[in-house]
Amino acid sequence: MKKFNFRKVLDGLTASSPGSGSSGGSNSGGSAGSGSLHPGGSAGVLREEIQETLTSEYFQICKTVRHGFPYQPTALAFDPVQKILAIGTRTGAIRILGRPGVDCYCQHESGAAVLQLQFLINEGALVSASTDDTLHLWNLRQKRPAILHSLKFNRERITYCHLPFQSKWLYVGTERGNTHIVNIESFILSGYVIMWNKAIELSTKTHPGPVVHLSDSPRDEGKLLIGYENGTVVFWDLKSKRAELRVYYDECFLALGGQREGRKSESCKPILKVEYKTCRNSEPFIIFSGGLSYDKACRRPSLTIMHGKAITVLEMDHPIVEFLTLCETPYPNEFQEPYAVAVLLEKDLIVVDLTQSNFPIFENPYPMDIHESPVTCTAYFADCPPDLILVLYSIGVKHKKQGYSNKEWPVSGGAWNLGAQTYPEIIITGHADGSIKFWDASAITLQMLYKLKTSKVFEKQKIGECKQTCETVEEDPFAIQMIYWCPESRIFCVAGVSAYVIIYKFSRHEITTEIVSLEVRLQYDVEDIITPEPETSPPFPDLSSQLPSRSLSGSTNTVSSEGVTKDSIPCLNVKTKPVRMPPGYQADLVIQLVWVDGEPPQQITSLAVSSAYGIVAFGNCSGLVVVDFIQKTVLLSLGTIDLYRSSDLYQRQPRSPRKNRQFIADNFCMRGLSNFYPDLTKRIRTSYQSLTELNDSPVPPELERCKSPTSDHVNGHCTSPTSQSCSSGKRLSSADVSKVNRWGPGRPPFRKAQSAACMEISLPVTTEENRENSYNRSRSSSISSIDKDSKEAITALYFIESFARKNDSTISPCLFVGTSLGMVLIISLNLPSADEQRLTEPVVILPSGTFLSLKGAVLTFSCMDRTGSLIQPPYEVWRDPNNIDENEKMWKRKLVMNYSSSSQELGDHQYAVICSEKQAKVFSLPSQTCLHVHNITETSFILRADVVVMCNSACLACFCANGHIMIMSLPSLRPMLDVNYLPLTDMRIARTFCFTNEGQALYLVSPTEIQRLTYSQEMCDNIQDMLGDLFTPIETPEAQNRGFLKGLFGGSGQTFDREELFGEASAGKASRSLAQHIPGPGSIEGMKGAAGGVVGELTRARIALDERGQRLGELEEKTAGMMTSAEAFSRHAHELMLKYKDKKWYQF
């Protein structure tokens, strides 16, 4: 008996009902209402079948960890007992580093630059001085440090701080030349002040300038060394409150260390800092930065190490910000025994090993080289196959640099636990130099696994070629623009800024082979179209009938000084000789778009790969290209306008020529920017320059016209070394090329790509009516839209097993194509049925006639089965292509289709989730009925949208240009989360923001740092267990026994009592107008982070007592003032009484 499916009947009724909003396959769902559910039986079936388990309680936004080098560093500090390192930045951030896995980020709310950092050694606290003249005390005994106290100076600016070891009194030098003393425990100023006019001689008539150095004497803690900017050094006796010694120098004072002064010679660079460290069994170390002569041009910054008679100069790649000598003991009056030097550079952190004569550097365990080449794109994969991390690491470890110190990394403080999160995570970063880096991101850590250099596929640019076009040289022609990775099949694909696509396959074996390349001519002009007769057009026409008589090798039509038109030439030259490919990812195919009549190929805006089908598809503002990378043939190369044809994709009908070649700039995928910015002609530069330049300095508009990811175009022409004639590698014969289905001749209507990957966007604001018309432009097969001035880019591609047409009863291979005008086209792929035929039989691409529409450019696709489970695209199980044993066997591919047997029932259906820059829709397939629609934003636009899995349920995650992160359940599109997280201040964020499964996301927060965040409530609750501990209980090392004679003649440092000298009893109170004490929020956070039980109660009690004591102190001051007034009144009254006591009445 034939099975009867009631759901199919309801689905069909819904498709034919007037209220369903579906008027035909050409534009179904176009009239869907905002946020409404279409009536009909299908909706009812959806409610009965799919029980959504996600609720708003599952979601919460919080930052997890920040990776990379601290951007624009300014300060450095080290705790020699806890062995943790702190770095302050110009943006007010502090990064605290310990052993691998211990990496903490904290931020000053004011955003003021960090001037100086001082650890309270082995106390679990840190003092920071910022440029807004505020001192902060940070509590490091909790996993997320917080501020306990702040002290704001009102009348003087802070220039330098010094905290002696095991002292609670902090010396603070100011711009006026005064030195104040702060009690660290209460964060209150002492009444003891060293005024500048008392420190210098009375005969001195000039101001000494700001305090630039403070340090106590190693032999006598009662003596303080003060350095002023004008070169004056004062040795101040704290007890007698006078200067014991004054030293004057006629030039500006720069640095001081021990008993040595930094000097600046006329012929040498200034010495910025010097340190003097003693050793028990050898000569002392003298270490300073700068000081080299100016005789050599382009001399790099240097660090000089003097040890006895040996002088070693270490040249650095970047300017030195700060350096510290790491010593065995924290006591300054003992032999320090230095063992390393930590050098903070502008763009790197290195540690030099002082225990070896050649001074090697330690291998840095932190991911400080993310910005080695500027990051241009990112990809994030959570819960990927567990064996991938080990495989990638085993390959990448063979290419690590050598020559590091054989000792362990000296910054080894803190403690780190793996936590509850155990699934593997991988982050991929693409860079401006064409390199790809794979990172192990499991358990909120980051470690580089493997590095791939895509530039090795191409010939190196010759210097002679660059000289011919010196004004139009492209800086980064290999910059990575897009990444696509299938972890299961290990197929990796990249798209570069020079309009190329490279497909890589993973192998454990080294090979030497030629690189196969294809050249595709995609750009065309409708005025030059010559349509062949339909009845004489073969299914796969010969290339000669589609191309002008030009050589594929690109030997003709090159650009020269005489202005010869450049044509049929790729931007880069693929290597022609056999290339040795080491184990790892090996190039399988290179696809390049070529120049057409002097116009460069437009940059790629979308990319998708299917390992199961053996097909790669990519598109740009000109059209779509589909390539079979198994047979190395071009299956389709068509302009976007020709994809709407419901007949043969390989034919074109005659069209009327266009008179006007100008196009409206608002008709492309990123036109939503014009809604976001209300100015009439607001220019939004989405240049990679903000991704590649680390200084974030503004660039004049005239210098940033037509930017490529890191380079320039001028007047619409590519201005790079690529403008020379080039030839590809292993080219296909004419017989192979004859399999190409379509090459579009002619000139491109636009000179450069304008889409989500555009480098510059000029946006004239149009009326809302025009904007709405452009969104809802009809694309039926009967409409000749060629005369409409619209530039439609391919913005999204997706391979899936689905229903291509309305009447389909079974699923088949499909390619979903999304455009910048909000149109969705479904293309059917007819693959050979047998594996043996896949190598020889051609893949046929057929139009389905299915068109769906949304408002705004299409961003992402996904499909769900009838139970609401996410359908993953099919993939091929990985096998080593270079395995000799496998090659001897019969070639057979193993495919995983990712759907259950129940989904193959007759009449079964799917749900297609489509998100654009304005709205999201859920369609029922095969009826193509719009079930749900949600208008995400009206005033802004979506930058990134991903369908992700969380708690075994699918949801749609969106990042909006106004800074909102929104999560919607699927398939009902119910809002689960809407948080104003991060305003779009830099296009770097838009280019690198991405979501992944298990509630994780990341973006490039600065040119050197990656910020990871979570939108999972569970992970937010467990983040404390995953973070490392900065403070671990360690006993402070005991001081060495000085002996009787040393204690007798070695100074009075052991008997010096700072409390007696600086306390309120002897020094009095400081002026209340000089500085203001601000209680920090860290007291509450410290209470939360404290242990439970008695310790927690004691913490709460102490905080309450501190607050009560502060109020009582204020009351005590007022009471004391009243008592003083009362005593004065009583005294005067008593004196008056005594005066007139013995006088008679007549004596008055």
CSV table of N, CA and C in Angstrom, one decimal, residues 61-71 89 91 93-95 103-107 144 367 370-371 375 377-380 425 427-429 439 441 444-446 959 965 981-983 985 988-996 999-1015 1019-1020 1023 1027:
chain,number,residue,atom,x,y,z
A,61,ILE,N,26.2,37.5,27.2
A,61,ILE,CA,27.4,37.9,26.6
A,61,ILE,C,28.5,38.3,27.6
A,62,CYS,N,29.7,37.8,27.4
A,62,CYS,CA,30.8,38.2,28.3
A,62,CYS,C,32.1,37.9,27.5
A,63,LYS,N,33.1,38.7,27.8
A,63,LYS,CA,34.4,38.5,27.2
A,63,LYS,C,35.1,37.3,28.0
A,64,THR,N,35.9,36.5,27.3
A,64,THR,CA,36.6,35.4,27.9
A,64,THR,C,38.0,35.7,28.0
A,65,VAL,N,38.7,35.9,26.9
A,65,VAL,CA,40.2,36.0,27.0
A,65,VAL,C,40.6,36.8,25.8
A,66,ARG,N,41.8,37.5,25.9
A,66,ARG,CA,42.4,38.3,24.8
A,66,ARG,C,43.7,37.7,24.5
A,67,HIS,N,44.0,37.4,23.2
A,67,HIS,CA,45.2,36.9,22.8
A,67,HIS,C,46.0,37.9,22.0
A,68,GLY,N,47.3,37.7,22.0
A,68,GLY,CA,48.2,38.5,21.1
A,68,GLY,C,49.0,39.5,21.9
A,69,PHE,N,49.7,40.3,21.2
A,69,PHE,CA,50.6,41.3,21.8
A,69,PHE,C,49.8,42.5,22.2
A,70,PRO,N,50.1,43.0,23.4
A,70,PRO,CA,49.4,44.2,23.8
A,70,PRO,C,49.6,45.4,22.9
A,71,TYR,N,48.6,46.0,22.4
A,71,TYR,CA,48.7,47.1,21.4
A,71,TYR,C,49.2,48.4,22.0
A,89,THR,N,49.5,49.7,28.5
A,89,THR,CA,49.3,50.1,27.1
A,89,THR,C,48.8,51.6,27.1
A,91,THR,N,46.2,52.5,25.6
A,91,THR,CA,44.7,52.6,25.7
A,91,THR,C,44.2,52.3,27.1
A,93,ALA,N,45.0,49.7,29.0
A,93,ALA,CA,44.9,48.2,29.3
A,93,ALA,C,46.1,47.7,30.0
A,94,ILE,N,45.9,46.6,30.8
A,94,ILE,CA,47.0,46.0,31.5
A,94,ILE,C,46.9,44.5,31.2
A,95,ARG,N,48.0,43.9,30.7
A,95,ARG,CA,48.0,42.4,30.5
A,95,ARG,C,49.0,41.9,31.5
A,103,ASP,N,47.0,34.2,31.5
A,103,ASP,CA,47.0,35.4,30.7
A,103,ASP,C,45.7,36.2,31.0
A,104,CYS,N,45.9,37.3,31.7
A,104,CYS,CA,44.8,38.1,32.2
A,104,CYS,C,44.8,39.5,31.6
A,105,TYR,N,43.6,40.0,31.3
A,105,TYR,CA,43.5,41.3,30.7
A,105,TYR,C,42.6,42.2,31.6
A,106,CYS,N,43.0,43.4,31.9
A,106,CYS,CA,42.1,44.3,32.6
A,106,CYS,C,42.3,45.7,32.1
A,107,GLN,N,41.3,46.5,32.3
A,107,GLN,CA,41.2,47.8,31.6
A,107,GLN,C,40.9,48.9,32.6
A,144,ARG,N,40.0,37.6,38.1
A,144,ARG,CA,39.8,38.9,37.3
A,144,ARG,C,40.1,40.0,38.2
A,367,PRO,N,51.1,33.7,22.2
A,367,PRO,CA,50.9,34.0,20.8
A,367,PRO,C,51.2,35.5,20.5
A,370,ILE,N,50.9,37.1,16.4
A,370,ILE,CA,49.7,37.1,15.5
A,370,ILE,C,49.8,38.2,14.4
A,371,HIS,N,50.4,39.3,14.7
A,371,HIS,CA,50.5,40.4,13.8
A,371,HIS,C,51.8,40.4,13.1
A,375,VAL,N,46.8,40.8,10.1
A,375,VAL,CA,45.7,39.9,9.9
A,375,VAL,C,44.6,40.6,9.0
A,377,CYS,N,41.8,38.4,7.7
A,377,CYS,CA,40.6,37.7,7.8
A,377,CYS,C,40.8,36.6,8.9
A,378,THR,N,39.7,36.1,9.4
A,378,THR,CA,39.7,35.1,10.5
A,378,THR,C,38.6,34.0,10.2
A,379,ALA,N,38.8,32.8,10.8
A,379,ALA,CA,37.8,31.8,10.8
A,379,ALA,C,37.9,31.0,12.2
A,380,TYR,N,36.8,30.6,12.7
A,380,TYR,CA,36.8,30.0,14.0
A,380,TYR,C,36.0,28.7,14.0
A,425,GLU,N,39.2,23.3,19.7
A,425,GLU,CA,38.9,24.5,18.9
A,425,GLU,C,40.1,24.9,18.1
A,427,ILE,N,41.4,28.2,15.5
A,427,ILE,CA,41.3,29.5,14.9
A,427,ILE,C,42.3,29.6,13.7
A,428,ILE,N,41.8,30.1,12.6
A,428,ILE,CA,42.6,30.3,11.4
A,428,ILE,C,42.7,31.8,11.1
A,429,THR,N,43.9,32.3,10.9
A,429,THR,CA,44.0,33.7,10.5
A,429,THR,C,44.7,33.8,9.2
A,439,TRP,N,45.7,27.9,14.6
A,439,TRP,CA,46.0,28.0,16.1
A,439,TRP,C,45.1,27.0,16.8
A,441,ALA,N,43.0,26.7,19.8
A,441,ALA,CA,42.4,27.6,20.7
A,441,ALA,C,41.6,26.9,21.8
A,444,ILE,N,40.4,28.1,26.1
A,444,ILE,CA,40.7,29.6,26.1
A,444,ILE,C,42.2,29.9,26.1
A,445,THR,N,43.0,29.0,25.5
A,445,THR,CA,44.4,29.3,25.2
A,445,THR,C,44.6,29.5,23.8
A,446,LEU,N,45.8,29.8,23.4
A,446,LEU,CA,46.1,30.0,21.9
A,446,LEU,C,47.6,29.6,21.7
A,959,PHE,N,25.8,39.9,14.1
A,959,PHE,CA,26.5,41.1,14.6
A,959,PHE,C,26.2,42.2,13.8
A,965,ILE,N,24.7,42.5,19.3
A,965,ILE,CA,24.8,41.1,19.0
A,965,ILE,C,23.4,40.5,19.3
A,981,TYR,N,26.7,45.4,22.4
A,981,TYR,CA,28.0,45.0,22.9
A,981,TYR,C,29.2,45.9,22.5
A,982,LEU,N,29.2,46.1,21.2
A,982,LEU,CA,30.5,46.8,20.6
A,982,LEU,C,30.1,47.6,19.4
A,983,PRO,N,30.2,49.0,19.5
A,983,PRO,CA,29.9,49.8,18.4
A,983,PRO,C,31.0,49.6,17.3
A,985,THR,N,33.6,50.7,15.4
A,985,THR,CA,34.5,51.9,15.4
A,985,THR,C,35.6,51.7,14.3
A,988,ARG,N,38.1,46.9,10.8
A,988,ARG,CA,38.8,45.7,11.2
A,988,ARG,C,37.9,44.7,12.0
A,989,ILE,N,37.0,45.3,12.8
A,989,ILE,CA,36.1,44.4,13.5
A,989,ILE,C,35.1,43.8,12.6
A,990,ALA,N,34.6,44.5,11.6
A,990,ALA,CA,33.6,44.0,10.6
A,990,ALA,C,34.3,42.9,9.8
A,991,ARG,N,35.5,43.0,9.5
A,991,ARG,CA,36.2,42.0,8.6
A,991,ARG,C,36.5,40.7,9.3
A,992,THR,N,36.7,40.8,10.7
A,992,THR,CA,37.2,39.6,11.4
A,992,THR,C,36.2,39.0,12.4
A,993,PHE,N,35.1,39.6,12.6
A,993,PHE,CA,34.1,39.1,13.5
A,993,PHE,C,33.5,37.8,13.0
A,994,CYS,N,33.4,36.8,13.8
A,994,CYS,CA,32.8,35.5,13.4
A,994,CYS,C,32.3,34.7,14.6
A,995,PHE,N,31.2,34.1,14.4
A,995,PHE,CA,30.6,33.2,15.4
A,995,PHE,C,31.0,31.7,15.1
A,996,THR,N,30.9,30.9,16.1
A,996,THR,CA,31.0,29.5,15.9
A,996,THR,C,30.1,28.7,16.9
A,999,GLY,N,28.5,28.5,21.5
A,999,GLY,CA,28.4,29.8,22.1
A,999,GLY,C,29.7,30.6,22.1
A,1000,GLN,N,30.5,30.5,21.0
A,1000,GLN,CA,31.8,31.3,21.0
A,1000,GLN,C,31.9,32.2,19.8
A,1001,ALA,N,32.7,33.2,20.0
A,1001,ALA,CA,32.9,34.2,18.9
A,1001,ALA,C,34.2,34.9,19.1
A,1002,LEU,N,34.7,35.6,18.1
A,1002,LEU,CA,35.9,36.3,18.2
A,1002,LEU,C,36.0,37.5,17.2
A,1003,TYR,N,36.9,38.4,17.4
A,1003,TYR,CA,37.1,39.5,16.4
A,1003,TYR,C,38.5,40.0,16.8
A,1004,LEU,N,39.1,40.8,15.8
A,1004,LEU,CA,40.4,41.4,16.0
A,1004,LEU,C,40.1,42.8,16.6
A,1005,VAL,N,40.4,42.9,17.9
A,1005,VAL,CA,40.1,44.1,18.7
A,1005,VAL,C,41.1,45.2,18.4
A,1006,SER,N,42.3,44.8,18.0
A,1006,SER,CA,43.3,45.8,17.6
A,1006,SER,C,44.2,45.1,16.6
A,1007,PRO,N,45.1,45.8,15.9
A,1007,PRO,CA,45.9,45.2,14.9
A,1007,PRO,C,46.8,44.1,15.4
A,1008,THR,N,46.9,43.9,16.7
A,1008,THR,CA,47.8,42.9,17.3
A,1008,THR,C,47.1,41.9,18.2
A,1009,GLU,N,45.8,42.1,18.5
A,1009,GLU,CA,45.1,41.3,19.5
A,1009,GLU,C,43.8,40.7,19.0
A,1010,ILE,N,43.5,39.5,19.4
A,1010,ILE,CA,42.2,38.8,19.2
A,1010,ILE,C,41.5,38.7,20.5
A,1011,GLN,N,40.2,39.2,20.4
A,1011,GLN,CA,39.3,39.1,21.6
A,1011,GLN,C,38.3,38.0,21.4
A,1012,ARG,N,38.3,37.1,22.3
A,1012,ARG,CA,37.3,36.0,22.3
A,1012,ARG,C,36.2,36.3,23.3
A,1013,LEU,N,35.0,36.0,22.9
A,1013,LEU,CA,33.8,36.2,23.8
A,1013,LEU,C,32.9,35.0,23.7
A,1014,THR,N,32.0,34.9,24.6
A,1014,THR,CA,31.0,33.9,24.6
A,1014,THR,C,29.6,34.5,24.8
A,1015,TYR,N,28.6,33.8,24.1
A,1015,TYR,CA,27.2,34.2,24.3
A,1015,TYR,C,26.4,33.1,25.0
A,1019,MET,N,28.8,29.0,29.9
A,1019,MET,CA,30.3,29.3,29.8
A,1019,MET,C,30.6,30.6,30.7
A,1020,CYS,N,29.6,31.5,30.7
A,1020,CYS,CA,29.8,32.7,31.6
A,1020,CYS,C,29.9,32.3,33.0
A,1023,ILE,N,33.4,30.5,33.6
A,1023,ILE,CA,34.6,31.2,33.1
A,1023,ILE,C,35.6,31.3,34.2
A,1027,LEU,N,39.8,30.3,33.9
A,1027,LEU,CA,40.8,31.3,34.0
A,1027,LEU,C,41.9,30.8,34.9
